[in-house]
PDB file of C-alpha atoms in Angstrom:
ATOM      1  CA  MET A 994      16.271  -2.469  -3.544  1.00  0.00           C
ATOM      2  CA  GLU A 995      16.897   1.472  -1.697  1.00  0.00           C
ATOM      3  CA  TYR A 996      15.572   2.306   1.264  1.00  0.00           C
ATOM      4  CA  ARG A 997      14.018   5.752   2.343  1.00  0.00           C
ATOM      5  CA  THR A 998      12.756   6.911   5.367  1.00  0.00           C
ATOM      6  CA  VAL A 999       9.087   7.427   5.700  1.00  0.00           C
ATOM      7  CA  GLY A1000       8.078  11.234   6.450  1.00  0.00           C
ATOM      8  CA  ALA A1001       9.846  12.930   9.468  1.00  0.00           C
ATOM      9  CA  SER A1002      10.516   8.904  11.480  1.00  0.00           C
ATOM     10  CA  GLY A1003      13.798   7.287  11.613  1.00  0.00           C
ATOM     11  CA  LEU A1004      12.023   4.015   9.447  1.00  0.00           C
ATOM     12  CA  ARG A1005      13.524   2.904   7.660  1.00  0.00           C
ATOM     13  CA  VAL A1006      11.579   0.983   4.122  1.00  0.00           C
ATOM     14  CA  SER A1007      12.386  -0.469   1.067  1.00  0.00           C
ATOM     15  CA  ARG A1008      10.805   2.122  -1.643  1.00  0.00           C
ATOM     16  CA  LEU A1009       9.124  -1.199  -3.374  1.00  0.00           C
ATOM     17  CA  GLY A1010       6.710  -2.856  -0.607  1.00  0.00           C
ATOM     18  CA  LEU A1011       5.599  -6.162  -1.295  1.00  0.00           C
ATOM     19  CA  GLY A1012       0.968  -5.794  -0.769  1.00  0.00           C
ATOM     20  CA  THR A1013      -0.614  -9.304  -0.279  1.00  0.00           C
ATOM     21  CA  LEU A1014      -4.383  -8.409  -1.334  1.00  0.00           C
ATOM     22  CA  THR A1015      -4.237 -11.115  -3.977  1.00  0.00           C
ATOM     23  CA  TRP A1016      -2.996 -13.709  -1.982  1.00  0.00           C
ATOM     24  CA  GLY A1017      -6.055 -16.136  -1.002  1.00  0.00           C
ATOM     25  CA  ARG A1018      -7.517 -14.650  -4.171  1.00  0.00           C
ATOM     26  CA  GLY A1019      -5.390 -15.987  -7.031  1.00  0.00           C
ATOM     27  CA  THR A1020      -2.379 -16.637  -4.828  1.00  0.00           C
ATOM     28  CA  ASP A1021      -1.906 -20.148  -3.060  1.00  0.00           C
ATOM     29  CA  GLY A1022       0.638 -20.455  -0.145  1.00  0.00           C
ATOM     30  CA  ASP A1023       3.191 -21.683  -1.827  1.00  0.00           C
ATOM     31  CA  GLU A1024       2.819 -18.918  -4.475  1.00  0.00           C
ATOM     32  CA  ALA A1025       2.626 -16.540  -1.865  1.00  0.00           C
ATOM     33  CA  ALA A1026       5.868 -17.976   0.047  1.00  0.00           C
ATOM     34  CA  ALA A1027       7.950 -17.483  -2.998  1.00  0.00           C
ATOM     35  CA  GLN A1028       6.928 -14.137  -3.845  1.00  0.00           C
ATOM     36  CA  LEU A1029       7.851 -13.177  -0.379  1.00  0.00           C
ATOM     37  CA  SER A1030      11.550 -15.057  -0.758  1.00  0.00           C
ATOM     38  CA  ALA A1031      12.582 -13.565  -3.798  1.00  0.00           C
ATOM     39  CA  PHE A1032      11.202  -9.859  -2.215  1.00  0.00           C
ATOM     40  CA  VAL A1033      13.269 -10.382   0.888  1.00  0.00           C
ATOM     41  CA  ASP A1034      16.186 -11.494  -1.370  1.00  0.00           C
ATOM     42  CA  VAL A1035      16.592  -8.746  -3.287  1.00  0.00           C
ATOM     43  CA  GLY A1036      16.676  -6.160  -0.180  1.00  0.00           C
ATOM     44  CA  GLY A1037      12.786  -6.090  -0.278  1.00  0.00           C
ATOM     45  CA  THR A1038      11.325  -4.965   3.467  1.00  0.00           C
ATOM     46  CA  LEU A1039       7.410  -3.522   3.918  1.00  0.00           C
ATOM     47  CA  VAL A1040       5.104  -5.771   3.024  1.00  0.00           C
ATOM     48  CA  ASP A1041       1.619  -5.299   4.034  1.00  0.00           C
ATOM     49  CA  THR A1042      -1.460  -6.843   5.648  1.00  0.00           C
ATOM     50  CA  SER A1043      -4.907  -6.574   6.292  1.00  0.00           C
ATOM     51  CA  PRO A1044      -7.364  -8.790   8.150  1.00  0.00           C
ATOM     52  CA  ALA A1045      -9.735  -7.282   5.084  1.00  0.00           C
ATOM     53  CA  TYR A1046      -7.416  -8.872   2.291  1.00  0.00           C
ATOM     54  CA  GLY A1047      -8.935 -11.176   1.101  1.00  0.00           C
ATOM     55  CA  ASP A1048     -11.072 -12.321   4.097  1.00  0.00           C
ATOM     56  CA  GLY A1049      -9.194 -12.806   6.259  1.00  0.00           C
ATOM     57  CA  VAL A1050      -6.984 -15.455   3.908  1.00  0.00           C
ATOM     58  CA  ALA A1051      -3.782 -13.047   3.414  1.00  0.00           C
ATOM     59  CA  GLN A1052      -3.216 -12.772   6.798  1.00  0.00           C
ATOM     60  CA  ARG A1053      -2.910 -17.183   7.416  1.00  0.00           C
ATOM     61  CA  ILE A1054      -1.059 -17.178   4.959  1.00  0.00           C
ATOM     62  CA  LEU A1055       1.061 -14.712   5.729  1.00  0.00           C
ATOM     63  CA  ALA A1056       1.610 -15.870   9.365  1.00  0.00           C
ATOM     64  CA  GLU A1057       3.125 -19.382   8.185  1.00  0.00           C
ATOM     65  CA  LEU A1058       5.408 -18.028   6.165  1.00  0.00           C
ATOM     66  CA  LEU A1059       7.005 -15.505   9.146  1.00  0.00           C
ATOM     67  CA  ASP A1060       9.895 -16.983  10.776  1.00  0.00           C
ATOM     68  CA  ASP A1061       9.140 -20.741   8.170  1.00  0.00           C
ATOM     69  CA  VAL A1062      10.284 -18.325   5.101  1.00  0.00           C
ATOM     70  CA  VAL A1063      11.721 -15.060   6.346  1.00  0.00           C
ATOM     71  CA  PRO A1064      12.807 -14.045   9.503  1.00  0.00           C
ATOM     72  CA  ARG A1065       9.824 -12.365  11.230  1.00  0.00           C
ATOM     73  CA  ASP A1066      12.551  -9.989  12.429  1.00  0.00           C
ATOM     74  CA  GLN A1067      13.799  -9.614   8.356  1.00  0.00           C
ATOM     75  CA  LEU A1068      10.566  -7.587   7.413  1.00  0.00           C
ATOM     76  CA  VAL A1069       8.798  -4.322   7.977  1.00  0.00           C
ATOM     77  CA  LEU A1070       5.581  -5.592   9.309  1.00  0.00           C
ATOM     78  CA  SER A1071       2.644  -2.344   8.172  1.00  0.00           C
ATOM     79  CA  GLY A1072      -1.053  -3.414   9.217  1.00  0.00           C
ATOM     80  CA  SER A1073      -4.745  -1.926   9.539  1.00  0.00           C
ATOM     81  CA  SER A1074      -7.507  -2.138  11.064  1.00  0.00           C
ATOM     82  CA  GLY A1075     -11.088   0.139  11.398  1.00  0.00           C
ATOM     83  CA  ILE A1076     -12.660  -2.506   9.248  1.00  0.00           C
ATOM     84  CA  ASP A1077     -15.243  -5.181  10.958  1.00  0.00           C
ATOM     85  CA  THR A1078     -14.104  -8.021   9.165  1.00  0.00           C
ATOM     86  CA  SER A1079     -15.344 -10.042  12.274  1.00  0.00           C
ATOM     87  CA  THR A1080     -18.994 -10.812   9.975  1.00  0.00           C
ATOM     88  CA  LEU A1081     -18.228 -11.927   6.573  1.00  0.00           C
ATOM     89  CA  GLY A1082     -19.096  -9.266   3.856  1.00  0.00           C
ATOM     90  CA  SER A1083     -19.894  -6.927   6.518  1.00  0.00           C
ATOM     91  CA  GLY A1084     -17.209  -4.383   5.601  1.00  0.00           C
ATOM     92  CA  ARG A1085     -18.498  -2.499   8.844  1.00  0.00           C
ATOM     93  CA  VAL A1086     -16.380   1.414   9.943  1.00  0.00           C
ATOM     94  CA  ASP A1087     -15.134   0.551  13.159  1.00  0.00           C
ATOM     95  CA  CYS A1088     -12.467   3.040  14.436  1.00  0.00           C
ATOM     96  CA  SER A1089     -13.496   2.850  18.917  1.00  0.00           C
ATOM     97  CA  ARG A1090     -11.311   2.512  20.766  1.00  0.00           C
ATOM     98  CA  SER A1091     -12.692  -0.454  21.257  1.00  0.00           C
ATOM     99  CA  GLY A1092     -12.864  -1.566  17.589  1.00  0.00           C
ATOM    100  CA  LEU A1093      -9.344  -0.420  16.522  1.00  0.00           C
ATOM    101  CA  LEU A1094      -6.858  -2.262  19.758  1.00  0.00           C
ATOM    102  CA  ASN A1095      -9.429  -5.062  19.466  1.00  0.00           C
ATOM    103  CA  GLN A1096      -9.006  -5.744  15.754  1.00  0.00           C
ATOM    104  CA  LEU A1097      -4.639  -5.249  16.378  1.00  0.00           C
ATOM    105  CA  ASP A1098      -4.629  -7.730  18.805  1.00  0.00           C
ATOM    106  CA  ALA A1099      -6.754 -10.125  17.223  1.00  0.00           C
ATOM    107  CA  THR A1100      -4.201  -9.558  14.063  1.00  0.00           C
ATOM    108  CA  LEU A1101      -1.282  -9.934  16.532  1.00  0.00           C
ATOM    109  CA  ARG A1102      -2.178 -13.484  17.113  1.00  0.00           C
ATOM    110  CA  GLU A1103      -2.384 -14.141  13.294  1.00  0.00           C
ATOM    111  CA  LEU A1104       0.754 -13.182  12.881  1.00  0.00           C
ATOM    112  CA  GLY A1105       2.312 -15.221  16.041  1.00  0.00           C
ATOM    113  CA  THR A1106       4.085 -11.549  16.129  1.00  0.00           C
ATOM    114  CA  ASP A1107       4.594  -9.330  19.792  1.00  0.00           C
ATOM    115  CA  HIS A1108       4.198  -6.341  17.760  1.00  0.00           C
ATOM    116  CA  LEU A1109       3.327  -4.396  14.318  1.00  0.00           C
ATOM    117  CA  ASP A1110       6.320  -2.248  13.109  1.00  0.00           C
ATOM    118  CA  VAL A1111       3.407   0.210  10.998  1.00  0.00           C
ATOM    119  CA  TRP A1112      -0.541   0.081  11.775  1.00  0.00           C
ATOM    120  CA  GLN A1113      -2.606   1.822  10.215  1.00  0.00           C
ATOM    121  CA  VAL A1114      -6.402   3.232  10.611  1.00  0.00           C
ATOM    122  CA  ALA A1115      -8.139   1.358   7.199  1.00  0.00           C
ATOM    123  CA  THR A1116     -10.331   4.160   6.655  1.00  0.00           C
ATOM    124  CA  TRP A1117     -11.880   7.759   8.174  1.00  0.00           C
ATOM    125  CA  ASP A1118     -14.962   7.461  10.482  1.00  0.00           C
ATOM    126  CA  PRO A1119     -17.381  10.108  10.857  1.00  0.00           C
ATOM    127  CA  HIS A1120     -18.892   8.625  13.954  1.00  0.00           C
ATOM    128  CA  THR A1121     -15.896   8.016  16.408  1.00  0.00           C
ATOM    129  CA  PRO A1122     -13.525  11.424  17.554  1.00  0.00           C
ATOM    130  CA  VAL A1123     -10.758  12.088  16.071  1.00  0.00           C
ATOM    131  CA  ASP A1124      -9.147  12.349  19.713  1.00  0.00           C
ATOM    132  CA  GLU A1125     -10.098   8.724  20.340  1.00  0.00           C
ATOM    133  CA  VAL A1126      -9.025   7.189  17.383  1.00  0.00           C
ATOM    134  CA  MET A1127      -5.701   9.063  18.314  1.00  0.00           C
ATOM    135  CA  ASP A1128      -5.573   7.717  21.732  1.00  0.00           C
ATOM    136  CA  ALA A1129      -5.959   4.474  20.527  1.00  0.00           C
ATOM    137  CA  LEU A1130      -2.940   4.676  18.379  1.00  0.00           C
ATOM    138  CA  GLU A1131      -1.323   5.767  21.575  1.00  0.00           C
ATOM    139  CA  PHE A1132      -1.905   2.956  23.324  1.00  0.00           C
ATOM    140  CA  ALA A1133      -1.096   0.827  21.051  1.00  0.00           C
ATOM    141  CA  VAL A1134       2.616   1.876  20.704  1.00  0.00           C
ATOM    142  CA  THR A1135       2.999   2.530  24.258  1.00  0.00           C
ATOM    143  CA  SER A1136       2.071  -0.790  25.234  1.00  0.00           C
ATOM    144  CA  GLY A1137       4.547  -1.851  22.853  1.00  0.00           C
ATOM    145  CA  ARG A1138       2.432  -3.588  19.712  1.00  0.00           C
ATOM    146  CA  VAL A1139       3.575  -0.841  17.288  1.00  0.00           C
ATOM    147  CA  ARG A1140       6.002   0.794  16.697  1.00  0.00           C
ATOM    148  CA  TYR A1141       4.592   3.693  13.981  1.00  0.00           C
ATOM    149  CA  VAL A1142       1.448   4.587  13.268  1.00  0.00           C
ATOM    150  CA  GLY A1143      -0.086   5.897   9.903  1.00  0.00           C
ATOM    151  CA  VAL A1144      -3.838   6.097   7.845  1.00  0.00           C
ATOM    152  CA  ARG A1145      -5.424   4.913   4.663  1.00  0.00           C
ATOM    153  CA  GLY A1146      -7.885   6.297   2.325  1.00  0.00           C
ATOM    154  CA  TYR A1147      -7.637  10.396   4.593  1.00  0.00           C
ATOM    155  CA  LEU A1148      -7.853  13.013   2.355  1.00  0.00           C
ATOM    156  CA  GLY A1149      -6.423  16.085   2.908  1.00  0.00           C
ATOM    157  CA  TRP A1150      -8.311  17.758   6.139  1.00  0.00           C
ATOM    158  CA  GLN A1151      -8.576  14.230   7.360  1.00  0.00           C
ATOM    159  CA  LEU A1152      -4.817  13.679   7.314  1.00  0.00           C
ATOM    160  CA  ALA A1153      -4.294  16.649   8.328  1.00  0.00           C
ATOM    161  CA  THR A1154      -7.028  16.890  10.705  1.00  0.00           C
ATOM    162  CA  ALA A1155      -5.272  13.534  12.390  1.00  0.00           C
ATOM    163  CA  ALA A1156      -1.944  14.732  11.991  1.00  0.00           C
ATOM    164  CA  ALA A1157      -2.541  17.807  14.397  1.00  0.00           C
ATOM    165  CA  ALA A1158      -4.591  15.625  16.688  1.00  0.00           C
ATOM    166  CA  ALA A1159      -1.883  13.018  17.352  1.00  0.00           C
ATOM    167  CA  ARG A1160       0.475  13.150  19.646  1.00  0.00           C
ATOM    168  CA  ARG A1161       3.777  12.019  20.891  1.00  0.00           C
ATOM    169  CA  PRO A1162       5.086   9.038  20.997  1.00  0.00           C
ATOM    170  CA  ALA A1163       2.637   8.754  18.590  1.00  0.00           C
ATOM    171  CA  PRO A1164       2.852  11.205  15.665  1.00  0.00           C
ATOM    172  CA  LEU A1165       1.680   9.787  12.009  1.00  0.00           C
ATOM    173  CA  ILE A1166       4.302   9.133   9.596  1.00  0.00           C
ATOM    174  CA  SER A1167       2.307   7.225   7.019  1.00  0.00           C
ATOM    175  CA  THR A1168      -0.622   8.025   4.720  1.00  0.00           C
ATOM    176  CA  GLN A1169      -1.378   4.641   2.200  1.00  0.00           C
ATOM    177  CA  VAL A1170      -3.314   6.352  -0.639  1.00  0.00           C
ATOM    178  CA  GLU A1171      -4.332   5.539  -3.950  1.00  0.00           C
ATOM    179  CA  TYR A1172      -1.502   6.705  -6.429  1.00  0.00           C
ATOM    180  CA  SER A1173      -0.353   6.415 -10.350  1.00  0.00           C
ATOM    181  CA  LEU A1174      -0.038   8.068 -13.251  1.00  0.00           C
ATOM    182  CA  LEU A1175      -3.908   7.773 -13.929  1.00  0.00           C
ATOM    183  CA  ALA A1176      -4.769   8.456 -10.319  1.00  0.00           C
ATOM    184  CA  ARG A1177      -2.385  11.482  -9.287  1.00  0.00           C
ATOM    185  CA  GLY A1178      -5.497  13.776  -7.401  1.00  0.00           C
ATOM    186  CA  VAL A1179      -3.587  13.095  -4.244  1.00  0.00           C
ATOM    187  CA  GLU A1180      -1.234  16.038  -5.598  1.00  0.00           C
ATOM    188  CA  GLU A1181      -3.638  18.078  -4.915  1.00  0.00           C
ATOM    189  CA  GLU A1182      -4.565  18.014  -1.193  1.00  0.00           C
ATOM    190  CA  LEU A1183      -3.632  14.724   0.429  1.00  0.00           C
ATOM    191  CA  ILE A1184      -0.188  14.746  -0.292  1.00  0.00           C
ATOM    192  CA  PRO A1185       0.935  18.613   0.225  1.00  0.00           C
ATOM    193  CA  ALA A1186      -0.560  17.702   3.718  1.00  0.00           C
ATOM    194  CA  ALA A1187       2.039  14.912   3.776  1.00  0.00           C
ATOM    195  CA  ALA A1188       4.952  16.843   3.159  1.00  0.00           C
ATOM    196  CA  HIS A1189       3.948  19.814   5.850  1.00  0.00           C
ATOM    197  CA  HIS A1190       3.509  17.332   8.757  1.00  0.00           C
ATOM    198  CA  GLY A1191       6.039  14.871   8.222  1.00  0.00           C
ATOM    199  CA  VAL A1192       4.092  11.916   7.115  1.00  0.00           C
ATOM    200  CA  GLY A1193       5.370   9.598   4.749  1.00  0.00           C
ATOM    201  CA  VAL A1194       3.222   8.660   1.642  1.00  0.00           C
ATOM    202  CA  PHE A1195       2.867   4.418   0.655  1.00  0.00           C
ATOM    203  CA  ALA A1196       1.539   4.335  -2.720  1.00  0.00           C
ATOM    204  CA  ALA A1197      -1.447   1.981  -3.274  1.00  0.00           C
ATOM    205  CA  VAL A1198      -2.179   0.355  -6.864  1.00  0.00           C
ATOM    206  CA  PRO A1199       0.575   1.753  -8.991  1.00  0.00           C
ATOM    207  CA  LEU A1200       0.050   0.570 -11.470  1.00  0.00           C
ATOM    208  CA  ALA A1201      -3.719   0.982 -11.613  1.00  0.00           C
ATOM    209  CA  GLY A1202      -5.346  -2.356 -11.598  1.00  0.00           C
ATOM    210  CA  GLY A1203      -2.678  -3.566 -14.182  1.00  0.00           C
ATOM    211  CA  VAL A1204      -3.807  -0.990 -16.924  1.00  0.00           C
ATOM    212  CA  LEU A1205      -0.674   1.020 -17.162  1.00  0.00           C
ATOM    213  CA  THR A1206       0.947  -2.713 -18.028  1.00  0.00           C
ATOM    214  CA  GLY A1207      -1.212  -2.100 -21.330  1.00  0.00           C
ATOM    215  CA  LYS A1208      -2.705  -5.247 -20.985  1.00  0.00           C
ATOM    216  CA  TYR A1209      -5.637  -3.342 -21.891  1.00  0.00           C
ATOM    217  CA  ARG A1210      -4.927  -1.828 -25.083  1.00  0.00           C
ATOM    218  CA  SER A1211      -6.676  -4.105 -27.091  1.00  0.00           C
ATOM    219  CA  GLY A1212      -9.333  -5.708 -25.103  1.00  0.00           C
ATOM    220  CA  VAL A1213      -9.927  -7.341 -22.078  1.00  0.00           C
ATOM    221  CA  PRO A1214      -7.573 -10.532 -21.963  1.00  0.00           C
ATOM    222  CA  ALA A1215      -9.796 -13.719 -20.467  1.00  0.00           C
ATOM    223  CA  ASP A1216      -7.173 -14.403 -17.951  1.00  0.00           C
ATOM    224  CA  SER A1217      -6.915 -10.336 -16.441  1.00  0.00           C
ATOM    225  CA  ARG A1218      -8.598  -8.780 -13.033  1.00  0.00           C
ATOM    226  CA  GLY A1219     -10.184  -7.306 -16.036  1.00  0.00           C
ATOM    227  CA  ALA A1220     -11.736 -10.187 -16.647  1.00  0.00           C
ATOM    228  CA  ASP A1221     -12.312 -11.563 -13.468  1.00  0.00           C
ATOM    229  CA  ASP A1222     -16.025 -10.725 -11.785  1.00  0.00           C
ATOM    230  CA  VAL A1223     -13.997  -9.657  -7.960  1.00  0.00           C
ATOM    231  CA  HIS A1224     -11.848  -7.378  -9.711  1.00  0.00           C
ATOM    232  CA  THR A1225     -13.923  -5.531 -12.990  1.00  0.00           C
ATOM    233  CA  GLU A1226     -15.163  -2.705 -11.596  1.00  0.00           C
ATOM    234  CA  GLU A1227     -11.444  -1.087 -10.198  1.00  0.00           C
ATOM    235  CA  VAL A1228      -9.875  -1.832 -13.387  1.00  0.00           C
ATOM    236  CA  ARG A1229     -12.514  -1.030 -15.979  1.00  0.00           C
ATOM    237  CA  ARG A1230     -13.025   2.931 -14.079  1.00  0.00           C
ATOM    238  CA  TYR A1231      -9.606   3.629 -15.217  1.00  0.00           C
ATOM    239  CA  LEU A1232     -10.318   2.697 -19.023  1.00  0.00           C
ATOM    240  CA  THR A1233     -11.264   5.757 -20.164  1.00  0.00           C
ATOM    241  CA  GLU A1234     -10.392   7.735 -22.886  1.00  0.00           C
ATOM    242  CA  SER A1235      -7.765   9.891 -21.570  1.00  0.00           C
ATOM    243  CA  ALA A1236      -6.064   6.861 -19.748  1.00  0.00           C
ATOM    244  CA  VAL A1237      -5.155   6.038 -23.294  1.00  0.00           C
ATOM    245  CA  ARG A1238      -3.464   9.341 -23.364  1.00  0.00           C
ATOM    246  CA  VAL A1239      -1.097   8.111 -20.215  1.00  0.00           C
ATOM    247  CA  VAL A1240      -0.745   4.406 -21.810  1.00  0.00           C
ATOM    248  CA  ASP A1241       0.701   4.799 -24.937  1.00  0.00           C
ATOM    249  CA  ALA A1242       2.445   7.709 -23.952  1.00  0.00           C
ATOM    250  CA  VAL A1243       4.417   5.159 -21.246  1.00  0.00           C
ATOM    251  CA  ALA A1244       4.520   2.516 -24.377  1.00  0.00           C
ATOM    252  CA  THR A1245       6.784   5.223 -25.922  1.00  0.00           C
ATOM    253  CA  ALA A1246       8.617   5.909 -23.076  1.00  0.00           C
ATOM    254  CA  ALA A1247       8.967   1.910 -22.689  1.00  0.00           C
ATOM    255  CA  ASP A1248       9.841   1.271 -26.121  1.00  0.00           C
ATOM    256  CA  GLY A1249      12.235   4.105 -26.018  1.00  0.00           C
ATOM    257  CA  LEU A1250      13.917   3.124 -22.888  1.00  0.00           C
ATOM    258  CA  GLY A1251      13.994  -0.369 -24.075  1.00  0.00           C
ATOM    259  CA  THR A1252      11.873  -2.192 -21.626  1.00  0.00           C
ATOM    260  CA  SER A1253       8.466  -2.193 -19.907  1.00  0.00           C
ATOM    261  CA  PRO A1254       5.297  -0.322 -19.325  1.00  0.00           C
ATOM    262  CA  LEU A1255       5.144  -1.862 -15.773  1.00  0.00           C
ATOM    263  CA  THR A1256       8.775  -0.644 -15.241  1.00  0.00           C
ATOM    264  CA  VAL A1257       8.121   3.146 -16.263  1.00  0.00           C
ATOM    265  CA  ALA A1258       5.341   3.806 -14.877  1.00  0.00           C
ATOM    266  CA  LEU A1259       6.250   2.526 -11.837  1.00  0.00           C
ATOM    267  CA  ALA A1260       9.341   3.747 -11.383  1.00  0.00           C
ATOM    268  CA  TRP A1261       7.349   6.623 -12.183  1.00  0.00           C
ATOM    269  CA  VAL A1262       5.004   6.591  -9.401  1.00  0.00           C
ATOM    270  CA  ARG A1263       8.249   5.444  -7.082  1.00  0.00           C
ATOM    271  CA  ASP A1264      10.061   8.655  -7.013  1.00  0.00           C
ATOM    272  CA  ARG A1265       7.475  11.216  -6.826  1.00  0.00           C
ATOM    273  CA  PRO A1266       8.350  13.192  -4.029  1.00  0.00           C
ATOM    274  CA  HIS A1267       7.712  12.135  -0.371  1.00  0.00           C
ATOM    275  CA  VAL A1268       6.335   8.680  -1.309  1.00  0.00           C
ATOM    276  CA  ALA A1269       8.603   6.387   0.936  1.00  0.00           C
ATOM    277  CA  SER A1270       7.462   3.582  -0.811  1.00  0.00           C
ATOM    278  CA  THR A1271       5.348   1.816  -3.531  1.00  0.00           C
ATOM    279  CA  LEU A1272       3.622  -0.839  -3.276  1.00  0.00           C
ATOM    280  CA  VAL A1273       3.264  -3.827  -5.003  1.00  0.00           C
ATOM    281  CA  GLY A1274       1.718  -6.884  -5.779  1.00  0.00           C
ATOM    282  CA  ALA A1275       1.562  -9.720  -7.799  1.00  0.00           C
ATOM    283  CA  ARG A1276      -0.516 -12.847  -8.348  1.00  0.00           C
ATOM    284  CA  ASP A1277       2.514 -15.303  -9.293  1.00  0.00           C
ATOM    285  CA  LEU A1278       6.456 -15.361  -8.818  1.00  0.00           C
ATOM    286  CA  ALA A1279       6.663 -15.071 -12.621  1.00  0.00           C
ATOM    287  CA  GLN A1280       4.596 -11.078 -12.483  1.00  0.00           C
ATOM    288  CA  LEU A1281       7.056 -10.252  -8.869  1.00  0.00           C
ATOM    289  CA  THR A1282       9.995 -10.676 -10.661  1.00  0.00           C
ATOM    290  CA  GLY A1283       8.839  -8.329 -13.666  1.00  0.00           C
ATOM    291  CA  VAL A1284       7.515  -6.575 -10.904  1.00  0.00           C
ATOM    292  CA  LEU A1285      11.642  -6.091  -9.329  1.00  0.00           C
ATOM    293  CA  VAL A1286      12.709  -4.792 -12.113  1.00  0.00           C
ATOM    294  CA  ALA A1287      11.952  -1.791 -11.615  1.00  0.00           C
ATOM    295  CA  GLU A1288      14.068  -0.869  -8.565  1.00  0.00           C
ATOM    296  CA  GLU A1289      16.697  -0.735 -11.842  1.00  0.00           C
ATOM    297  CA  LEU A1290      15.234   1.891 -14.257  1.00  0.00           C
ATOM    298  CA  ALA A1291      15.777   5.583 -13.434  1.00  0.00           C
ATOM    299  CA  LEU A1292      13.521   7.549 -15.619  1.00  0.00           C
ATOM    300  CA  PRO A1293      15.279  10.546 -17.198  1.00  0.00           C
ATOM    301  CA  PRO A1294      14.815  13.911 -15.729  1.00  0.00           C
ATOM    302  CA  ALA A1295      12.592  14.285 -19.857  1.00  0.00           C
ATOM    303  CA  ILE A1296      11.081  11.584 -19.927  1.00  0.00           C
ATOM    304  CA  ALA A1297       9.298  12.254 -16.064  1.00  0.00           C
ATOM    305  CA  ALA A1298       8.462  15.518 -17.383  1.00  0.00           C
ATOM    306  CA  ALA A1299       6.800  14.124 -20.037  1.00  0.00           C
ATOM    307  CA  LEU A1300       4.862  11.389 -19.060  1.00  0.00           C
ATOM    308  CA  ASP A1301       4.019  14.961 -16.023  1.00  0.00           C
ATOM    309  CA  ASP A1302       2.818  16.408 -18.453  1.00  0.00           C
ATOM    310  CA  VAL A1303       0.096  14.094 -20.471  1.00  0.00           C
ATOM    311  CA  SER A1304      -1.056  12.466 -17.194  1.00  0.00           C
ATOM    312  CA  ALA A1305      -1.842  15.884 -15.012  1.00  0.00           C
TER     313      ALA A1305
END
C-alpha cells in the first residue's frame, strides 16, 4: 500500500481507506474482523467511522476489534461529530461547541481510546457561528482528544470560510466529500478551495454506490444495494443516461487492461489531484479483496484522459 500526506499536514495515511458504513447493516462482527485484518495486512491504515453509521452499531463493532484483532496504534482512526444521534433517527444537525465535544467524548468512550487521529465536523451548521465550531476543534486538539481536524460534506465557500477561521494548533487538514467519475461537481469549487488552503481530500463513495462496477448495466440485481430499501435512492440517482456512457467507457477500459471496472473506477479517483485517500467499503471480505486489487493498478495516462473526457 502506498501512503500520502494529508493536505499541508505531516499526517501520512494509506491511499485507500477502509469505510465502516456497512458494518452492522449487512456486515456482522466476524466479517468486519476479517475485513479489518485483510486491510491492515496489505498496509492499510486509515479507518473511517461515525456514530451515525448503522445508528451507532458500526462504532461498537470497531470498538470490539481494536487491540483484539488489530493494535490501535497501527490505525489512523477518523471519526466525526455534528449529527445528533441521541434520539434514534433524529439526524439533527448540532455543531455547537457543546454538541461537538459531547459527541466526541461519547465516541472515545465507545471506542475505548483516548484520542482520534482525525476528527471531522460532519456537516455545515447554519445555526452555529463558524468561530464557535473552530474553537471546539482547537480545544479538542489542545486537550489531547484529537490529533488533526477536518470537515465533511462542505461546499467550496463553506470550506474556505472554515479554513480561514481555523487557527493553529488546529488548522483544517482534511475534507471528506463524495467524489467519483459520476460525481465530479466538487472539482468546480470545493477541490480548488481545498488546494488553496492546504486541505487534503478524502474521496468517499468512489464507486457511486456500486454503479461504476457495472453491476447495474442490465438492471437492478435482487441482491444489490439498489434493491435494498435502505440504499435504493442513493444508488438509483446514478442510474441516468449520462451515467450509462461513463460506465460503458469504464468497462471498455477494464477489458483493455485485463482488469475489472471496479478497479479502473477506483484507480481513477484515487489518483486525482489533491486526493489523500479514497474511502472504500465492502459488504464482505470477498468484496474488499476485489477492491484492494485497485492498489496494484496505475491507469495509463491515455485511458485516464479518456475517462476524464467522457465523465466531464
